Coordinates of C-alpha atoms and ligand atoms in Angstrom, one line a residue:
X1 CA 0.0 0.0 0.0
X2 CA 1.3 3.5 -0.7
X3 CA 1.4 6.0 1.6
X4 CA 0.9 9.8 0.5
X5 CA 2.4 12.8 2.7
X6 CA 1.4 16.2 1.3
X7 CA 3.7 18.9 2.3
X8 CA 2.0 22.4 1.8
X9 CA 3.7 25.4 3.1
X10 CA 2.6 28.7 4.9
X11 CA 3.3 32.6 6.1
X12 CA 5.8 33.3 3.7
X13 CA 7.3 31.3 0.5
X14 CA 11.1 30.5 0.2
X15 CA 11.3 28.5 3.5
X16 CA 12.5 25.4 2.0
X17 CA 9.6 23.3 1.1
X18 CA 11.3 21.0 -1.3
X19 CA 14.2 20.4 0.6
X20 CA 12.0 19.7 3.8
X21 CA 10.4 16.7 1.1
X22 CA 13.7 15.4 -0.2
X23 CA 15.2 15.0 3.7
X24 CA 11.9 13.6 4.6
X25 CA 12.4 11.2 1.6
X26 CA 16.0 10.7 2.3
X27 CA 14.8 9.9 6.5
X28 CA 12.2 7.1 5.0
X29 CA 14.8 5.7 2.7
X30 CA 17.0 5.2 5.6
X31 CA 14.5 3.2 7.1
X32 CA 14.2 0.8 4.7
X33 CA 11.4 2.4 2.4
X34 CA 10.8 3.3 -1.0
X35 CA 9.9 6.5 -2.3
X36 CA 8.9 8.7 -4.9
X37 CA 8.8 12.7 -4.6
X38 CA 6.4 14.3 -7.0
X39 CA 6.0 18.8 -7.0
X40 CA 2.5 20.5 -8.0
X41 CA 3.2 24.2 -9.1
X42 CA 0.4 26.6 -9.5
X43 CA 1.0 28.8 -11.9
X44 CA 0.1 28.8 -15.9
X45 CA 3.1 28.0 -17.3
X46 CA 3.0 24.0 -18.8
X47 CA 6.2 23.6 -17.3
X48 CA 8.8 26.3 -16.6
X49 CA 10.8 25.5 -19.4
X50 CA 10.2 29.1 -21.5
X51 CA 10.7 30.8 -17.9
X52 CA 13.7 32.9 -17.2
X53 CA 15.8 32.1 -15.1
X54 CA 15.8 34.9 -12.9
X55 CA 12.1 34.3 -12.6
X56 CA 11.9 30.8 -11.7
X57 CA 15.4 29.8 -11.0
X58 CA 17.1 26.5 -12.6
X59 CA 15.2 24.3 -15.3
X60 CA 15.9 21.1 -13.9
X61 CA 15.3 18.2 -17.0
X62 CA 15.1 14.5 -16.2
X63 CA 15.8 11.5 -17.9
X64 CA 12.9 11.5 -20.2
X65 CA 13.5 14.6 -21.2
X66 CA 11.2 16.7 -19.3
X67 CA 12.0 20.5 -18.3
X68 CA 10.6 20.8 -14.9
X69 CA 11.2 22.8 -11.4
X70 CA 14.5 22.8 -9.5
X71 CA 13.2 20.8 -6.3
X72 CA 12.8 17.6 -8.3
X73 CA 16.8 18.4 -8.3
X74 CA 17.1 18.3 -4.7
X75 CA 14.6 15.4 -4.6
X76 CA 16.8 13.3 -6.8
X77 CA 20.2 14.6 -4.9
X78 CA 19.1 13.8 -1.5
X79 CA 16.9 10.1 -2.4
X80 CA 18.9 8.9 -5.6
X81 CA 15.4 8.4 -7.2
X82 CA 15.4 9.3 -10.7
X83 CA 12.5 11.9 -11.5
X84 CA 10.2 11.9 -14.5
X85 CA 8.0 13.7 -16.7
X86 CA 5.0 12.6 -13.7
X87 CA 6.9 13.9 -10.8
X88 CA 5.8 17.5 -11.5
X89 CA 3.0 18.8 -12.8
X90 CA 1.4 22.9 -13.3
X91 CA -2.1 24.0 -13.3
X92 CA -1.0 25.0 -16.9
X93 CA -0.1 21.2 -17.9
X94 CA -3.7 19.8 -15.1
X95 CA -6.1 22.7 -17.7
X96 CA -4.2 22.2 -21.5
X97 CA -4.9 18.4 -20.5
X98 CA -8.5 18.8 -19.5
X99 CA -9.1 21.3 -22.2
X100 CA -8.1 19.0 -25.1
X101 CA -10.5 16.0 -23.3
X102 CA -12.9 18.5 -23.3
X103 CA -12.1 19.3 -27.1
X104 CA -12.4 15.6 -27.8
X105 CA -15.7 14.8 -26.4
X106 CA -14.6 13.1 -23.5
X107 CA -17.1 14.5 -21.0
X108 CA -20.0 13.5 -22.8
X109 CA -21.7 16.5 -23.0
X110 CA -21.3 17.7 -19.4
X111 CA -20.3 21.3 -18.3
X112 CA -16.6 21.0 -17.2
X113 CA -15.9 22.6 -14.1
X114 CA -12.6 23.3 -12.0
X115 CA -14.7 21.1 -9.1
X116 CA -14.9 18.1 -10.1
X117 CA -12.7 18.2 -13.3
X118 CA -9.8 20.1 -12.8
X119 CA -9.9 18.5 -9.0
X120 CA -10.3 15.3 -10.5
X121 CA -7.0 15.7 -12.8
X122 CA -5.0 17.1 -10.5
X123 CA -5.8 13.5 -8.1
X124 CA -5.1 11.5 -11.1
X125 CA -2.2 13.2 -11.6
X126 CA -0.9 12.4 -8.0
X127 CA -1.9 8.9 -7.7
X128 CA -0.6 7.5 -11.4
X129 CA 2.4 5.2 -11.2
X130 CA 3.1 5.4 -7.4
X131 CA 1.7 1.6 -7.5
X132 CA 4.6 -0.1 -5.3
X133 CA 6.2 2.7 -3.5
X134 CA 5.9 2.8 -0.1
X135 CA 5.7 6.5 0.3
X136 CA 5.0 8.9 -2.2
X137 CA 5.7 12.6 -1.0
X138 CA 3.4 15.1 -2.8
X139 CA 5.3 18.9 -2.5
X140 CA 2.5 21.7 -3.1
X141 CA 3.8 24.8 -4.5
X142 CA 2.8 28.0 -3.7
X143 CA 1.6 29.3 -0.5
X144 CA -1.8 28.9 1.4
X145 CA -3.8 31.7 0.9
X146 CA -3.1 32.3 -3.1
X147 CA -5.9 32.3 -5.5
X148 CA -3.9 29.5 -7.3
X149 CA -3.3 26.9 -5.2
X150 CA -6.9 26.0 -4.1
X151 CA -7.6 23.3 -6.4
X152 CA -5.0 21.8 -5.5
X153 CA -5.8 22.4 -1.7
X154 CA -9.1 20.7 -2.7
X155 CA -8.3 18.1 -4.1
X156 CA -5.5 17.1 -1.6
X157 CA -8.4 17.5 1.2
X158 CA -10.6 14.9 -1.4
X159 CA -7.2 12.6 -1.5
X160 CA -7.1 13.1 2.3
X161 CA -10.7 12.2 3.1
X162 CA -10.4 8.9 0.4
X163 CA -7.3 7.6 1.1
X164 CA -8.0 8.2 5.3
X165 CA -5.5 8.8 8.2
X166 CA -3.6 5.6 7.2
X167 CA -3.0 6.3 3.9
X168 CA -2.2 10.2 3.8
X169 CA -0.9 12.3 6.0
X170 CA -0.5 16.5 5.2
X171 CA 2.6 18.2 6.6
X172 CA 2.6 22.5 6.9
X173 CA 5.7 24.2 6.9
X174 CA 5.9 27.5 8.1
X175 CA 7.7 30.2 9.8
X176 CA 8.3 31.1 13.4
X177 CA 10.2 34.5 13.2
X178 CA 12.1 35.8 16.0
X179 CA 11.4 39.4 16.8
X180 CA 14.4 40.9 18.8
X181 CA 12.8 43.9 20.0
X182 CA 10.5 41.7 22.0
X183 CA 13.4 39.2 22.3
X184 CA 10.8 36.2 21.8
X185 CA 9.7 33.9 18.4
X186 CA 6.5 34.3 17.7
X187 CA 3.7 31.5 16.9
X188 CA 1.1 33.7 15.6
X189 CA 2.0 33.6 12.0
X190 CA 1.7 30.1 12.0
X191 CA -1.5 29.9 14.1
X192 CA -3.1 32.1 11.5
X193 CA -0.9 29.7 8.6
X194 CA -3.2 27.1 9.9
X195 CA -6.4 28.4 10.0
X196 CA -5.9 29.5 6.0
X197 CA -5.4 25.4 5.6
X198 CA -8.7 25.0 8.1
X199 CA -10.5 27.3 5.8
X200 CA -10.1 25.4 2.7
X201 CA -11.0 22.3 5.2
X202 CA -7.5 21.1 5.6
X203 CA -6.3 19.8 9.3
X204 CA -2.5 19.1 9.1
X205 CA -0.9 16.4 11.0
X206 CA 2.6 17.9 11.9
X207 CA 3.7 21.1 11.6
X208 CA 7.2 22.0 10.6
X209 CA 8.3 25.4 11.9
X210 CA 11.7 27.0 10.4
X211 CA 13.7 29.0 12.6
X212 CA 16.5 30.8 13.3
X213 CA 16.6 29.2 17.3
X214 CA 15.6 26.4 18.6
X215 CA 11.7 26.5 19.5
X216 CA 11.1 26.3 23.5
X217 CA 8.7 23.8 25.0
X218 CA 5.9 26.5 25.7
X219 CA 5.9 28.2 22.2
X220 CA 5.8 24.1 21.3
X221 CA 2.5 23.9 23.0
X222 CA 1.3 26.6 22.3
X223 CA 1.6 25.6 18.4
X224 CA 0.5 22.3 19.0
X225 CA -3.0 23.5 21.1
X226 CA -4.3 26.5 18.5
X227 CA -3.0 24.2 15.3
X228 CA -4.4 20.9 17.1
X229 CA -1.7 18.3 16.8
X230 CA 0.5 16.5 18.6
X231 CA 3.3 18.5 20.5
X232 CA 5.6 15.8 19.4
X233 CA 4.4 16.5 15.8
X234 CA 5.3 20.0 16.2
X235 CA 8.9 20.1 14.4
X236 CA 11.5 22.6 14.3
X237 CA 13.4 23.0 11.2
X238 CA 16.5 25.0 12.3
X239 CA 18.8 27.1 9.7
X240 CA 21.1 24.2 8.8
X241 CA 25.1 25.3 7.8
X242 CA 24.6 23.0 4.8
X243 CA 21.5 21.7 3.2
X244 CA 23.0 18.3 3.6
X245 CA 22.8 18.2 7.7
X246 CA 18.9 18.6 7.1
X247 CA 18.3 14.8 7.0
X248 CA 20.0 14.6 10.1
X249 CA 18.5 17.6 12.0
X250 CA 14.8 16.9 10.9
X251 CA 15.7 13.1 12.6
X252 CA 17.3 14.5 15.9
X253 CA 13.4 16.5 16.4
X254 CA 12.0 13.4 15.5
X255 CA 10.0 13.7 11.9
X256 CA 10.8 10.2 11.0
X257 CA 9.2 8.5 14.2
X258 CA 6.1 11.2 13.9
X259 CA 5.6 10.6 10.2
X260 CA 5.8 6.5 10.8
X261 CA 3.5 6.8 14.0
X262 CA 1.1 8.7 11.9
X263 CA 0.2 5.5 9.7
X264 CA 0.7 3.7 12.5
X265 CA 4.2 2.2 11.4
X266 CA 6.8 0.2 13.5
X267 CA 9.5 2.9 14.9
X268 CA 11.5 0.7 17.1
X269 CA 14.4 0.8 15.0
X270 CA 17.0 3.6 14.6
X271 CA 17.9 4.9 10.4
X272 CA 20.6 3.9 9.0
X273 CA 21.7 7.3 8.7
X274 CA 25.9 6.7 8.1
X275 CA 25.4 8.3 4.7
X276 CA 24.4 11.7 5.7
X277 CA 26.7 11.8 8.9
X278 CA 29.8 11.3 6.3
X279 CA 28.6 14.0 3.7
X280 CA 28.4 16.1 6.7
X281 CA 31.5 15.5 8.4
X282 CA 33.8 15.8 5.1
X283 CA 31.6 19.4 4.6
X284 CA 32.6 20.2 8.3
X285 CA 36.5 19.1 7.8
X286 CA 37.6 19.8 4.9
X287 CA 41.5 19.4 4.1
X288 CA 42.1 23.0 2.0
X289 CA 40.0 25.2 -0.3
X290 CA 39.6 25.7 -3.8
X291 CA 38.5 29.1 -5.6
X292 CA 36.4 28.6 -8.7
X293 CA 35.2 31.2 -10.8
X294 CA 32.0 30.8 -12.2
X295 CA 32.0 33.3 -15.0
X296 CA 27.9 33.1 -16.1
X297 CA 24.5 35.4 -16.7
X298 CA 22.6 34.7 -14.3
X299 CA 25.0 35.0 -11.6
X300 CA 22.7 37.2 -9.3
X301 CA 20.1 34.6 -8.7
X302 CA 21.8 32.1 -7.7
X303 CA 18.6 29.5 -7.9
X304 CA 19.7 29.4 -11.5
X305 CA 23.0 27.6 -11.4
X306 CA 20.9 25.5 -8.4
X307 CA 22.3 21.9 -9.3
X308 CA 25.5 23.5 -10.7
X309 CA 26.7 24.8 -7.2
X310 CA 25.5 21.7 -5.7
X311 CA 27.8 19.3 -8.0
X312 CA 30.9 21.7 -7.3
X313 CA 30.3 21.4 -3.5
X314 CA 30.1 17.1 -4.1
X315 CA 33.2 17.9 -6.1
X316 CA 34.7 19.0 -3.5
X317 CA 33.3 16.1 -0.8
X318 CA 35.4 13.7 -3.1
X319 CA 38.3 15.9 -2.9
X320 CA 37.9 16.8 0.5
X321 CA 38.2 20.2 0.0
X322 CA 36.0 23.5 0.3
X323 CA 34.7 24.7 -2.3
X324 CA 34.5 28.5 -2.6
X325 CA 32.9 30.0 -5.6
X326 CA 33.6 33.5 -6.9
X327 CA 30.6 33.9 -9.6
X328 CA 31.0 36.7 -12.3
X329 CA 29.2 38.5 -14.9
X330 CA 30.7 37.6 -17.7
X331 CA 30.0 40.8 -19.3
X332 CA 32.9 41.9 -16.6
X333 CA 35.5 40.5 -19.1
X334 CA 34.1 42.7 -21.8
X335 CA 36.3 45.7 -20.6
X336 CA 39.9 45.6 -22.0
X337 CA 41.9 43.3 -19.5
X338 CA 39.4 42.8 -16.8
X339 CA 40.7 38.8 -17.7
X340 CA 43.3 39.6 -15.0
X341 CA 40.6 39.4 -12.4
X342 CA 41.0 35.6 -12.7
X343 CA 44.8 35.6 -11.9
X344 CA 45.1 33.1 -8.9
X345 CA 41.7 31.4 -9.5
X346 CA 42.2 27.4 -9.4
X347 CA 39.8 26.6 -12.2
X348 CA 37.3 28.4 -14.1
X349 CA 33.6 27.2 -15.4
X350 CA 31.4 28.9 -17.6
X351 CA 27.7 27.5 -17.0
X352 CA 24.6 26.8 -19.5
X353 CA 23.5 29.9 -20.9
X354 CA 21.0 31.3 -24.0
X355 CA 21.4 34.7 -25.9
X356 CA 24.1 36.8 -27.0
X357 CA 24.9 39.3 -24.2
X358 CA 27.9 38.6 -22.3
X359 CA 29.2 35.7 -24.9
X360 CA 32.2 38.2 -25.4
X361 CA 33.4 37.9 -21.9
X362 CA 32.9 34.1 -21.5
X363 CA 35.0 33.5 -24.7
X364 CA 38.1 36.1 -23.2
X365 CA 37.3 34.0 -19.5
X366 CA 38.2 30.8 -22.0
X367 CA 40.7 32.0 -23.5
X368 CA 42.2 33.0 -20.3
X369 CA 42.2 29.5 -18.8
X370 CA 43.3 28.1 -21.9
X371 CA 46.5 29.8 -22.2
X372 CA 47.0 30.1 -18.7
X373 CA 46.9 26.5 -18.4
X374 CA 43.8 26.9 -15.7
X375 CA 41.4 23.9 -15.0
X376 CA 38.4 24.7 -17.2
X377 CA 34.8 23.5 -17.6
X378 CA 32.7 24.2 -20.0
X379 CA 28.9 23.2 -19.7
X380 CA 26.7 23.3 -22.9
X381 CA 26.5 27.0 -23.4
X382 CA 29.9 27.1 -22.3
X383 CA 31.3 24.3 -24.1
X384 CA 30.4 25.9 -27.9
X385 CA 31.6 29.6 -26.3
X386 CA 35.3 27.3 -25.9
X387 CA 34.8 25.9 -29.6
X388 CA 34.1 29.7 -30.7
X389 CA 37.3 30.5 -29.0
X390 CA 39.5 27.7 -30.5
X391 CA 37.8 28.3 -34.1
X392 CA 38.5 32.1 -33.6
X393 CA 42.3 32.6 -32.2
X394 CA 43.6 29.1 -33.1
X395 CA 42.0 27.6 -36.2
X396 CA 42.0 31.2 -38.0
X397 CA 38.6 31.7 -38.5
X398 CA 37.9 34.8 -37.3
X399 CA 34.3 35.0 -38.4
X400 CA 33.7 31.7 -36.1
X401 CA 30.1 32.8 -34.1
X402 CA 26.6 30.9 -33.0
X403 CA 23.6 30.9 -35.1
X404 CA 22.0 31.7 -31.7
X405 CA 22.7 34.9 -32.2
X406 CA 22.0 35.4 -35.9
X407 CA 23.9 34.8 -38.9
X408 CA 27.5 34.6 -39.5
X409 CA 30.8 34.0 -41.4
X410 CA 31.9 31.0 -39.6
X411 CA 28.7 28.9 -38.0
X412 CA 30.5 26.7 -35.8
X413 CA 27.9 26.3 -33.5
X414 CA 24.4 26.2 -35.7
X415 CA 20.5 25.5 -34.9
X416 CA 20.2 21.6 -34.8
X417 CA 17.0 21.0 -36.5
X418 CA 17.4 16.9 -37.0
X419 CA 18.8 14.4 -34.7
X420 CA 18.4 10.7 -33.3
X421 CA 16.2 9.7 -30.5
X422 CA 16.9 5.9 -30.6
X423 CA 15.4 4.9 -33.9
X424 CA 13.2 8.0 -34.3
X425 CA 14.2 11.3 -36.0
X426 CA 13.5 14.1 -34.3
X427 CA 12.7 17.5 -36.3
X428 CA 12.6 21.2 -35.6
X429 CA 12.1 23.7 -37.7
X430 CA 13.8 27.5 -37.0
X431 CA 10.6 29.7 -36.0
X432 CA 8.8 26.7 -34.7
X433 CA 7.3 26.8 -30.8
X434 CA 10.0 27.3 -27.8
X435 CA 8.3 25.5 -25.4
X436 CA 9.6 22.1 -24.5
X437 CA 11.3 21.7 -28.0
X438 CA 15.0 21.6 -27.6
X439 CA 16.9 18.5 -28.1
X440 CA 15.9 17.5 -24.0
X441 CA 16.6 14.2 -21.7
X442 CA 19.0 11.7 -22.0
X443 CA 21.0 10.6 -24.5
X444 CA 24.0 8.7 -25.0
X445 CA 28.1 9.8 -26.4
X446 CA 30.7 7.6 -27.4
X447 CA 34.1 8.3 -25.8
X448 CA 36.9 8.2 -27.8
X449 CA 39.8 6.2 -26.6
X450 CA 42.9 7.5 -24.5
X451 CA 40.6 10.7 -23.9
X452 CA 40.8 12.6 -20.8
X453 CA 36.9 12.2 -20.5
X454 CA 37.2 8.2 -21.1
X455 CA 39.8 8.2 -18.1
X456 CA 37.4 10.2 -15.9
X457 CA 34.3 8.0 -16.6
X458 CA 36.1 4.9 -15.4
X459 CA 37.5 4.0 -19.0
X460 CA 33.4 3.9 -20.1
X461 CA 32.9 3.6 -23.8
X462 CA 29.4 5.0 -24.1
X463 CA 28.0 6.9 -21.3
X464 CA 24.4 8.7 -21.0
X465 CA 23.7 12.2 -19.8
X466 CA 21.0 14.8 -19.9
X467 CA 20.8 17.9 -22.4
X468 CA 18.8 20.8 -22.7
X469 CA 19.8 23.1 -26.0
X470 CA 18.7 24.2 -29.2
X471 CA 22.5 24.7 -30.7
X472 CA 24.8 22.3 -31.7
X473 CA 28.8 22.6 -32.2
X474 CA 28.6 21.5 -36.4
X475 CA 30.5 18.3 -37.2
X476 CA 31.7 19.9 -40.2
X477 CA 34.4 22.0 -38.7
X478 CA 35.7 19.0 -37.0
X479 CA 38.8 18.3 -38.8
X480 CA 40.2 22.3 -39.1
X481 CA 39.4 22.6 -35.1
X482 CA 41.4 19.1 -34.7
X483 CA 44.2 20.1 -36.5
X484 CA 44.6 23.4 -34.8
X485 CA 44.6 20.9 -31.4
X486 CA 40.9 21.0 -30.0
X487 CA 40.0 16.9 -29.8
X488 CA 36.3 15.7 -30.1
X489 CA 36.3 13.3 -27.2
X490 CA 33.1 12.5 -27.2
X491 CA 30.4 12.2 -30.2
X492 CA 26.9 10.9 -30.3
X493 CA 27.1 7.4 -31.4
X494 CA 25.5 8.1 -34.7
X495 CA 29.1 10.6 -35.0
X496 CA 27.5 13.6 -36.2
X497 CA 26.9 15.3 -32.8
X498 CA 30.1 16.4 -31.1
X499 CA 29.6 15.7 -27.0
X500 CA 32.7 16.4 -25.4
X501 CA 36.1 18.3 -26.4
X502 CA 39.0 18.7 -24.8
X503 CA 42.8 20.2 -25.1
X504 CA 45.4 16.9 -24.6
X505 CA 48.2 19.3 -24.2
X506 CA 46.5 21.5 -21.1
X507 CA 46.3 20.1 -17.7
X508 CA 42.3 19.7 -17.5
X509 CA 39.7 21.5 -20.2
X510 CA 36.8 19.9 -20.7
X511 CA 34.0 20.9 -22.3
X512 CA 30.3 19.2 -22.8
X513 CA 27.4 19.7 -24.7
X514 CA 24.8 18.0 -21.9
X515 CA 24.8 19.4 -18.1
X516 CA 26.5 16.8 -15.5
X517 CA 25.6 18.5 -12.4
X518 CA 21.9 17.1 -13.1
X519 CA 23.0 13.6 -11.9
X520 CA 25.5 14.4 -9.1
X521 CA 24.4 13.4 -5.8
X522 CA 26.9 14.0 -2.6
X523 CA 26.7 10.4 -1.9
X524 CA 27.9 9.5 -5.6
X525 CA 30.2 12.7 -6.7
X526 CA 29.7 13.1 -11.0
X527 CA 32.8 12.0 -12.3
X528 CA 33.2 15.9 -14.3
X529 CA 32.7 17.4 -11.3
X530 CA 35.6 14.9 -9.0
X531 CA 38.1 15.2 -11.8
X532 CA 37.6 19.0 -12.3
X533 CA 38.1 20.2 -8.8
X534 CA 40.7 17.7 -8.3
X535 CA 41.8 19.6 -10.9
X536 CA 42.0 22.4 -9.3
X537 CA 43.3 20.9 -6.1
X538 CA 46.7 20.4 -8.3
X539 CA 46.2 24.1 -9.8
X540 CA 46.1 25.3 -6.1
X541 CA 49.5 23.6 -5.2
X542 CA 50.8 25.2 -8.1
X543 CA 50.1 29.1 -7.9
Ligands
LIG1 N1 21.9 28.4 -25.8 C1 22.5 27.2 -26.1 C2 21.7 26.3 -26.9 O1 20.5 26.4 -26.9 C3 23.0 26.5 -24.8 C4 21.9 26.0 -24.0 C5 22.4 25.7 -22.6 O2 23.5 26.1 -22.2 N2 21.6 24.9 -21.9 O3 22.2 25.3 -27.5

């Protein structure tokens, strides 16, 4: 039987209501369960995949090649479970759905309504393929109160009233602020978090209060009497130093034993929790530092680069070391010599990326590390600004550019408008929709042999990875880039799609077309990620 905990979330947004999921997850694994995390958003959007990334942070794109929210990234770094296309769904993805049933007849001539329709949709949507798991941990965007989220409020209450005590269980995070003046936290926020959720007929069963300080038995009580739960189901969820020690904190104020007395589960037994306690303590010790310079766009939210800074900081838990990130503007490096700002830096990485402004700067960052014999890591975006680079100041053509951002002399990186899917052909045409059409999800490369890459991935031939892009590095210019020392390292097996290049002749630069920090977890390091700031370990001996 599966068990569904709804987590729903209060007062203010931002508090952490995916990673509060993904340790609960991670606690119920540790116990011997299975699991699978699933996000509802409310907004309009299909999915957030035409969103800027300064609006809604990251796009985080699974297996199967669907764009989706950033927390199914911290769902899959913290359980291991692979996300996919039905782990998160919008209200624009529940109404385009009903709307085309409605379109085809489907409802027989009734009048389709968002109660019981749209309600009814949105409970499909949580209860498909979760046959087998023993938990399945339903994250509800939004906060309680907005217009938006009530159908999903309702039909988690329906859920809740079908499925009974024993077989779902709703979870409210909110905030308990400290006010200094009055030198006290305060409960009322939540109190009146609550009764929004009461409105809409929802009673939680545990309450999960973030906070600066740890909560003191009164304040406890008092939450548990005006929000009617247990005391013991009253949980504080403390600022943690690393996102990592959640697991561990969420545990010590006894969520796991609350959720598994809930559904009346044996709690006798203590989680194996080892895993967590070692990410911790190599975050906590770490043998040295390592400066990277992240030199992207978006560098001022940093929910955009999301599972980017999370793969360098398991880069560094394989290398034992900190971590410390310097992020830039690339548009920085516009102004004559600003490059110098990187003197001293132990590697450099230039991130994913779309549209023109700033490309100037991330191809003189490149160049930098290139001739300065500087760990470098180029990711998708950044990968064709190093191809640009090599095509422009050593392969002669000066006119070498992206069709991204309109025509040129020299396309070495063009629009990709056919390619392999297993046996299927995909095709694009240039002015065709934006939405969920790039060349998305996993797909294999070949590696050549003798590569750096190969070496890295454990001497692997063929390996899979997940892309998100519209552009492609062209095939065609292959041999003139070779020959002026660039190597194609890795190619789509088909060998028309380069993957991976790399310099033999510089100490570490890499570059690849798909984005590795979508599948590094701190439990199981990405290879890329170990082998570049080990990378940069050996830099920092050097300078
Ligand atoms: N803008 C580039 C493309 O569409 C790179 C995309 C990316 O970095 N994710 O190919």
């Amino acid at each position: 039987m599966t068990r569904f905990v709804f987590v729903t979330g209060g007062v203010v947004s931002s508090l952490g209501k995916g990673i509060a999921t993904a340790a609960l997850g991670a606690l119920l694994q540790a116990r011997g369960y299975s699991v699978r995390l699933r996000k509802l958003d409310p907004y309009l959007n299909v999915d957030p995949g035409t969103m800027s990334p300064y609006q809604h942070g990251e796009v985080y794109v699974t297996d199967d090649g669907a764009e989706t929210d950033l927390d199914l990234g911290h769902y899959e770094r913290f359980t291991g479970v692979a996300a996919s296309r039905a782990d998160n769904a919008t209200t624009g993805r529940i109404y385009s759905d009903v709307i085309a049933r409605e379109r085809r007849g489907d409802y027989l001539g009734a009048t389709v309504q968002v109660i019981p329709h749209i309600t009814d949709a949105i409970k499909e949507t949580i209860l498909r393929g979760t046959e087998g798991v023993d938990f399945a941990l339903i994250e509800i965007g939004g906060t309680v109160g907005d217009i938006e989220s009530l159908p999903f409020l309702e039909a988690i209450r329906q859920l809740g009233n079908e499925l009974g005590p024993e077989g779902a269980m709703i979870i409210h995070l909110t905030l308990v602020p400290y006010i200094p003046s009055a030198g006290e936290l305060k409960t009322k926020p939540t109190q009146h978090s609550v009764k929004e959720l009461l409105n809409v007929g929802i009673q939680p069963h545990m309450v999960l209060c973030r906070c600066d300080r740890p909560i003191p038995a009164a304040e406890r009580r008092k939450i548990a009497l005006f929000c009617n739960v247990h005391p013991q189901a009253v949980i504080a969820a403390l600022d943690a130093g690393t996102i990592y020690a959640v697991p561990l904190n969420y545990h010590a104020e006894g969520m796991d034993r609350e959720v598994l007395r809930h559904f009346r589960l044996p709690a006798d037994r203590e989680p194996d929790l080892s895993r967590w306690e070692k990410i911790v303590a190599a975050l906590h010790a770490p043998e040295g530092a390592v400066k990277i310079a992240v030199v992207g766009k978006y560098t001022n939210l940093l929910d955009s680069y999301k599972s980017l800074a999370e793969a360098l900081v398991h880069g560094g838990i394989a290398n034992r070391v900190r971590v410390d990130l310097d992020w830039v503007d690339s548009q920085v490096f516009e102004q004559p010599d600003a490059v110098a700002q990187l003197e001293g830096v132990h590697g450099i990485l230039v991130p994913g990326g779309f549209g023109e402004r700033g490309t100037e700067g991330k191809i003189a960052a490149v160049q930098f590390a290139r001739e300065r014999r500087v760990p470098f890591f180029g990711i998708c975006f950044g990968m064709q600004m190093a191809v640009i680079e090599a095509a422009r100041n050593l392969a002669g053509l000066g006119g070498a550019s992206s069709t991204e951002f309109g025509p040129c002399e020299a396309p070495v990186v063009g629009l990709l408008t056919e390619w392999a899917r297993g046996n299927e052909i995909e095709r694009r045409a240039a002015g065709g929709n934006l939405g969920g059409t790039m060349r998305l999800g996993a797909y294999p490369a070949m590696l050549a042999e003798g590569s750096l890459v190969r070496n890295i991935y454990g001497g692997a031939e063929r390996i899979s990875e997940r892309h998100r892009h519209r552009y492609e590095v062209n095939i065609r210019y292959r041999d003139a880039l070779e020959e002026a020392g660039l190597r194609f390292s890795g190619i789509s097996p088909d060998g028309v799609l380069p993957e991976i290049i790399e310099y033999p002749d510089h100490p570490w630069f890499v570059g690849v077309q798909y984005h590795p920090e979508l599948k590094s977890k701190p439990f199981a390091p990405h290879p890329l990620f170990h082998g570049f700031v080990g990378a940069a370990v050996a830099q920092a001996r050097l300078v």
